[in-house]
CSV table of C-alpha atoms in Angstrom, one decimal:
chain,number,residue,atom,x,y,z
A,15,MET,CA,-24.8,-11.6,-33.4
A,16,THR,CA,-22.7,-14.7,-33.5
A,17,VAL,CA,-21.0,-16.2,-30.5
A,18,GLN,CA,-17.6,-14.7,-31.3
A,19,TRP,CA,-19.0,-11.2,-31.8
A,20,THR,CA,-21.1,-11.4,-28.7
A,21,ALA,CA,-17.9,-12.3,-26.8
A,22,VAL,CA,-16.1,-9.4,-28.3
A,23,ALA,CA,-18.9,-7.0,-27.4
A,24,ALA,CA,-19.0,-8.3,-23.8
A,25,PHE,CA,-15.2,-7.8,-23.7
A,26,LEU,CA,-15.6,-4.2,-25.0
A,27,TYR,CA,-18.1,-3.4,-22.3
A,28,GLY,CA,-15.8,-5.0,-19.7
A,29,GLU,CA,-12.9,-2.8,-20.9
A,30,VAL,CA,-15.1,0.3,-20.5
A,31,GLY,CA,-16.1,-0.7,-17.0
A,32,VAL,CA,-12.5,-1.4,-15.9
A,33,LEU,CA,-11.3,1.9,-17.4
A,34,LEU,CA,-14.1,3.8,-15.6
A,35,VAL,CA,-13.1,2.1,-12.3
A,36,LEU,CA,-9.4,2.9,-12.9
A,37,CYS,CA,-10.2,6.6,-13.5
A,38,LEU,CA,-12.2,7.0,-10.2
A,39,PRO,CA,-10.6,10.1,-8.6
A,40,PHE,CA,-11.0,9.0,-4.9
A,41,ILE,CA,-8.9,5.8,-5.4
A,42,SER,CA,-5.2,6.9,-5.3
A,43,PRO,CA,-2.4,5.3,-7.4
A,44,LEU,CA,-0.9,4.0,-4.1
A,45,ARG,CA,-4.1,2.2,-3.4
A,46,TRP,CA,-4.1,0.7,-6.9
A,47,GLN,CA,-0.5,-0.4,-6.4
A,48,LYS,CA,-1.5,-2.2,-3.1
A,49,ILE,CA,-4.3,-3.9,-5.0
A,50,PHE,CA,-1.9,-5.0,-7.8
A,51,MET,CA,0.5,-6.4,-5.2
A,52,ILE,CA,-2.2,-8.9,-4.0
A,53,PRO,CA,-0.8,-12.5,-4.4
A,54,LEU,CA,-3.5,-13.4,-6.9
A,55,TRP,CA,-2.5,-10.5,-9.2
A,56,SER,CA,1.2,-11.3,-8.7
A,57,ARG,CA,0.7,-14.8,-10.0
A,58,MET,CA,-1.3,-13.5,-13.0
A,59,ALA,CA,1.4,-10.9,-13.7
A,60,VAL,CA,3.7,-13.7,-14.9
A,61,PHE,CA,1.3,-14.5,-17.7
A,62,TRP,CA,0.2,-10.9,-18.3
A,63,ASN,CA,2.5,-10.1,-21.3
A,64,LYS,CA,1.6,-13.4,-23.0
A,65,MET,CA,-2.1,-12.8,-22.4
A,66,PHE,CA,-1.8,-9.2,-23.6
A,67,LEU,CA,-0.1,-10.2,-26.9
A,68,THR,CA,-2.6,-13.0,-27.4
A,69,ILE,CA,-5.6,-10.8,-27.1
A,70,ILE,CA,-4.0,-8.2,-29.3
A,71,VAL,CA,-3.5,-10.8,-32.0
A,72,LEU,CA,-7.1,-12.0,-31.8
A,73,LEU,CA,-8.5,-8.5,-31.9
A,74,ILE,CA,-6.4,-7.6,-34.9
A,75,ILE,CA,-7.6,-10.7,-36.7
A,76,LEU,CA,-11.2,-9.9,-36.0
A,77,PHE,CA,-10.7,-6.3,-37.0
A,78,LEU,CA,-9.2,-7.3,-40.3
A,79,ASP,CA,-12.0,-9.8,-40.9
A,80,ALA,CA,-14.5,-7.0,-40.2
A,81,VAL,CA,-12.8,-4.7,-42.7
A,82,ARG,CA,-12.8,-7.5,-45.3
A,83,GLU,CA,-16.6,-8.1,-44.8
A,84,VAL,CA,-17.3,-4.3,-45.0
A,85,ARG,CA,-15.4,-4.1,-48.3
A,86,LYS,CA,-17.0,-7.2,-49.6
A,87,TYR,CA,-20.6,-6.2,-49.0
A,88,SER,CA,-20.0,-2.6,-50.1
A,89,ALA,CA,-18.8,-3.9,-53.5
A,90,ILE,CA,-21.7,-6.3,-53.7
A,91,GLN,CA,-24.2,-3.5,-52.9
A,92,VAL,CA,-22.9,-1.3,-55.7
A,93,ASN,CA,-23.0,-4.2,-58.2
A,94,GLU,CA,-26.6,-5.2,-57.2
A,95,LYS,CA,-27.8,-1.6,-57.6
A,96,VAL,CA,-26.2,-1.4,-61.0
A,97,ALA,CA,-27.8,-4.8,-62.0
A,98,ASN,CA,-31.3,-3.6,-60.9
A,99,VAL,CA,-31.9,-6.6,-58.7
A,100,ASN,CA,-35.1,-6.8,-56.6
A,101,ALA,CA,-35.5,-4.9,-53.4
A,102,ASN,CA,-35.4,-7.9,-51.1
A,103,ALA,CA,-31.9,-8.8,-52.3
A,104,ILE,CA,-30.7,-5.2,-51.8
A,105,ASP,CA,-32.2,-5.1,-48.3
A,106,HIS,CA,-30.5,-8.4,-47.5
A,107,ILE,CA,-27.1,-7.0,-48.7
A,108,GLN,CA,-27.7,-3.8,-46.6
A,109,MET,CA,-28.4,-5.9,-43.6
A,110,LYS,CA,-25.1,-7.8,-44.1
A,111,LEU,CA,-23.3,-4.5,-44.6
A,112,PHE,CA,-24.7,-3.1,-41.4
A,113,ARG,CA,-23.7,-6.2,-39.4
A,114,SER,CA,-20.1,-6.0,-40.8
A,115,GLN,CA,-19.9,-2.3,-40.0
A,116,ARG,CA,-21.1,-3.0,-36.5
A,117,ASN,CA,-18.5,-5.7,-36.0
A,118,LEU,CA,-15.9,-3.3,-37.3
A,119,TYR,CA,-16.8,-0.7,-34.7
A,120,ILE,CA,-16.8,-3.3,-31.9
A,121,SER,CA,-13.5,-4.9,-32.8
A,122,GLY,CA,-11.8,-1.5,-33.5
A,123,PHE,CA,-12.9,0.0,-30.2
A,124,SER,CA,-12.0,-3.2,-28.3
A,125,LEU,CA,-8.5,-3.1,-29.8
A,126,PHE,CA,-8.1,0.5,-29.0
A,127,LEU,CA,-9.4,0.3,-25.4
A,128,TRP,CA,-7.2,-2.7,-24.7
A,129,LEU,CA,-4.1,-0.6,-25.6
A,130,VAL,CA,-5.5,2.3,-23.5
A,131,LEU,CA,-6.1,-0.1,-20.6
A,132,ARG,CA,-2.5,-1.4,-20.7
A,133,ARG,CA,-1.2,2.2,-20.9
A,134,THR,CA,-3.4,3.3,-18.0
A,135,ILE,CA,-2.2,0.5,-15.7
A,136,THR,CA,1.4,1.4,-16.6
A,137,LEU,CA,0.9,5.1,-15.8
A,138,LEU,CA,-0.8,4.3,-12.5
A,139,THR,CA,2.1,2.1,-11.5
A,140,GLN,CA,4.7,4.7,-12.5
A,141,LEU,CA,2.7,7.4,-10.6
A,142,ALA,CA,2.4,5.2,-7.5
A,143,LYS,CA,6.2,4.6,-7.6
A,144,GLY,CA,6.8,8.3,-8.0
A,145,MET,CA,4.6,9.2,-5.1
A,146,ALA,CA,6.2,6.5,-2.9
A,147,SER,CA,9.7,7.8,-3.7
A,148,HIS,CA,8.5,11.3,-3.1
A,149,ALA,CA,7.3,10.4,0.4
A,150,ALA,CA,10.5,8.5,1.1
A,151,LEU,CA,12.6,11.5,0.1
A,152,GLU,CA,10.5,13.8,2.3
A,153,MET,CA,11.2,11.6,5.2
A,154,GLN,CA,14.9,11.6,4.5
A,155,VAL,CA,14.9,15.4,4.2
A,156,ASN,CA,13.1,15.7,7.6
A,157,ASP,CA,15.4,13.3,9.3
A,158,ALA,CA,18.5,15.1,7.9
A,159,THR,CA,17.1,18.4,9.1
A,160,LYS,CA,16.4,17.1,12.6
A,161,ALA,CA,19.9,15.6,12.8
A,162,ALA,CA,21.5,18.8,11.7
A,163,LYS,CA,19.6,20.8,14.3
A,164,LYS,CA,20.5,18.3,17.0
A,165,TYR,CA,24.2,18.5,16.2
A,166,MET,CA,24.1,22.3,16.1
A,167,THR,CA,22.4,22.4,19.5
A,168,GLU,CA,24.9,20.0,21.1
A,169,ASN,CA,27.7,22.1,19.6
A,170,GLU,CA,26.4,25.3,21.2
A,171,ARG,CA,25.9,23.6,24.5
A,172,LEU,CA,29.5,22.2,24.4
A,173,GLN,CA,30.9,25.5,23.5
A,174,GLU,CA,29.1,27.2,26.4
A,175,ALA,CA,30.3,24.6,28.9
A,176,LEU,CA,33.9,24.7,27.8
A,177,ASN,CA,34.0,28.5,27.7
A,178,GLU,CA,33.0,28.6,31.3
A,179,LYS,CA,36.0,26.4,32.3
A,180,GLY,CA,38.4,28.6,30.3
A,181,SER,CA,41.4,26.2,30.4
A,182,GLY,CA,43.9,25.8,27.6
A,183,GLU,CA,43.4,22.1,27.4
A,184,ASN,CA,39.7,22.5,27.3
A,185,LYS,CA,40.1,25.0,24.4
A,186,GLU,CA,42.1,22.5,22.4
A,187,ALA,CA,39.5,19.9,23.1
A,188,VAL,CA,36.8,22.4,22.1
A,189,ASP,CA,38.7,23.2,18.9
A,190,THR,CA,39.0,19.5,18.0
A,191,THR,CA,35.4,18.8,18.9
A,192,ASN,CA,34.3,21.9,16.9
A,193,GLY,CA,36.3,20.7,13.9
A,194,LYS,CA,34.6,17.3,14.0
A,195,LEU,CA,31.2,18.8,14.4
A,196,ARG,CA,31.9,21.2,11.5
A,197,LYS,CA,32.8,18.2,9.3
A,198,GLU,CA,29.7,16.4,10.4
A,199,ILE,CA,27.5,19.4,9.8
A,200,GLY,CA,29.1,19.9,6.4
A,201,GLN,CA,28.4,16.2,5.5
A,202,LEU,CA,24.8,16.6,6.7
A,203,LYS,CA,24.3,19.8,4.7
A,204,ALA,CA,25.7,18.0,1.6
A,205,GLU,CA,23.4,15.1,2.2
A,206,LEU,CA,20.5,17.5,2.8
A,207,GLU,CA,21.2,19.3,-0.5
A,208,LYS,CA,21.5,16.0,-2.4
A,209,THR,CA,18.2,14.8,-0.9
A,210,SER,CA,16.5,18.1,-1.8
A,211,ASN,CA,17.7,17.8,-5.4
A,212,ALA,CA,16.3,14.3,-5.6
A,213,LEU,CA,13.0,15.4,-4.1
A,214,HIS,CA,12.8,18.2,-6.7
A,215,LYS,CA,13.4,15.7,-9.5
A,216,ALA,CA,10.8,13.3,-8.1
A,217,ASN,CA,8.3,16.2,-7.9
A,218,ASN,CA,8.9,17.0,-11.6
A,219,GLU,CA,8.5,13.3,-12.6
A,220,VAL,CA,5.2,13.1,-10.6
A,221,THR,CA,3.9,16.3,-12.3
A,222,ALA,CA,4.8,14.9,-15.7
A,223,VAL,CA,3.0,11.6,-15.1
A,224,LYS,CA,0.0,13.5,-13.8
A,225,LYS,CA,-0.2,15.6,-16.9
A,226,GLN,CA,0.2,12.6,-19.1
A,227,SER,CA,-2.6,10.8,-17.2
A,228,GLU,CA,-4.9,13.8,-17.6
A,229,GLY,CA,-4.3,13.9,-21.3
A,230,LEU,CA,-5.0,10.2,-21.6
A,231,LYS,CA,-8.3,10.7,-19.7
A,232,ARG,CA,-9.4,13.6,-22.0
A,233,GLU,CA,-8.6,11.5,-25.1
A,234,TYR,CA,-10.6,8.6,-23.6
A,235,ASP,CA,-13.6,10.9,-23.0
A,236,ARG,CA,-13.4,12.2,-26.5
A,237,LEU,CA,-13.3,8.7,-28.0
A,238,MET,CA,-16.3,7.6,-25.8
A,239,LYS,CA,-18.3,10.5,-27.2
A,240,GLU,CA,-17.3,9.5,-30.7
A,241,TYR,CA,-18.3,5.9,-30.0
A,242,ASP,CA,-21.7,7.0,-28.7
A,243,ARG,CA,-22.2,9.1,-31.8
A,244,LEU,CA,-21.4,6.1,-34.0
A,245,GLN,CA,-23.7,3.9,-32.1
A,246,ASN,CA,-26.6,6.4,-32.4
A,247,ALA,CA,-25.9,6.7,-36.2
A,248,SER,CA,-25.9,2.9,-36.5
A,249,SER,CA,-29.2,2.7,-34.6
A,250,GLU,CA,-30.8,5.4,-36.8
A,251,ALA,CA,-29.6,3.6,-39.9
A,252,GLU,CA,-31.1,0.3,-38.7
A,253,ASP,CA,-34.4,2.0,-37.9
A,254,LYS,CA,-34.6,3.6,-41.3
A,255,LYS,CA,-33.9,0.2,-42.9
A,256,ASP,CA,-36.7,-1.5,-40.9
A,257,LEU,CA,-39.1,1.3,-42.0
């Protein structure tokens, strides 16, 4: 392998390793978000889009070059067989064809996994934000519920105290206080209902992101099996050629 294709193969194995680490089930999206918020990653995030596009362009160029080589040596192999050239020349052409096919697989899977890696990081970030907002909404709901219970308890105590005194002025004060308390309870109930709706919406979003992540993981497993099958087929073809 030349230096450039050795680098592409190493980049492919690095992508596989990073994706496997990102898919570990015992590391939560919130933990990944904390890792991504490290100052070093924050500085790199400024250049992330430029680096992503640059690598995409390089991988596309290498992929197109591999496609050109495969077509070139496939056509030469057919022409050589028709012309009845000696066996050594045909073996040499087959070797070149095998190398070009191998480079095509490497560049194609590198390009695909680079896109999958970008999408996986995006999904992890969205899922972490959804989980954080879900936790914040749960805290708001709990706080609103506690405040409503507190106001209702104070209202009951105040009513009991004023009923014991039984004066007209106290009744007017009780009515005024009760009216204020009713307004506050109504506002708290409206706020609680609004927060509950937002919590339900956030739960739906988190569920959708989880389903999308599971689908991406299944597609990644299927592609890895296909890649192993192609690698085994290439190895068997090379063994047959050596024999």
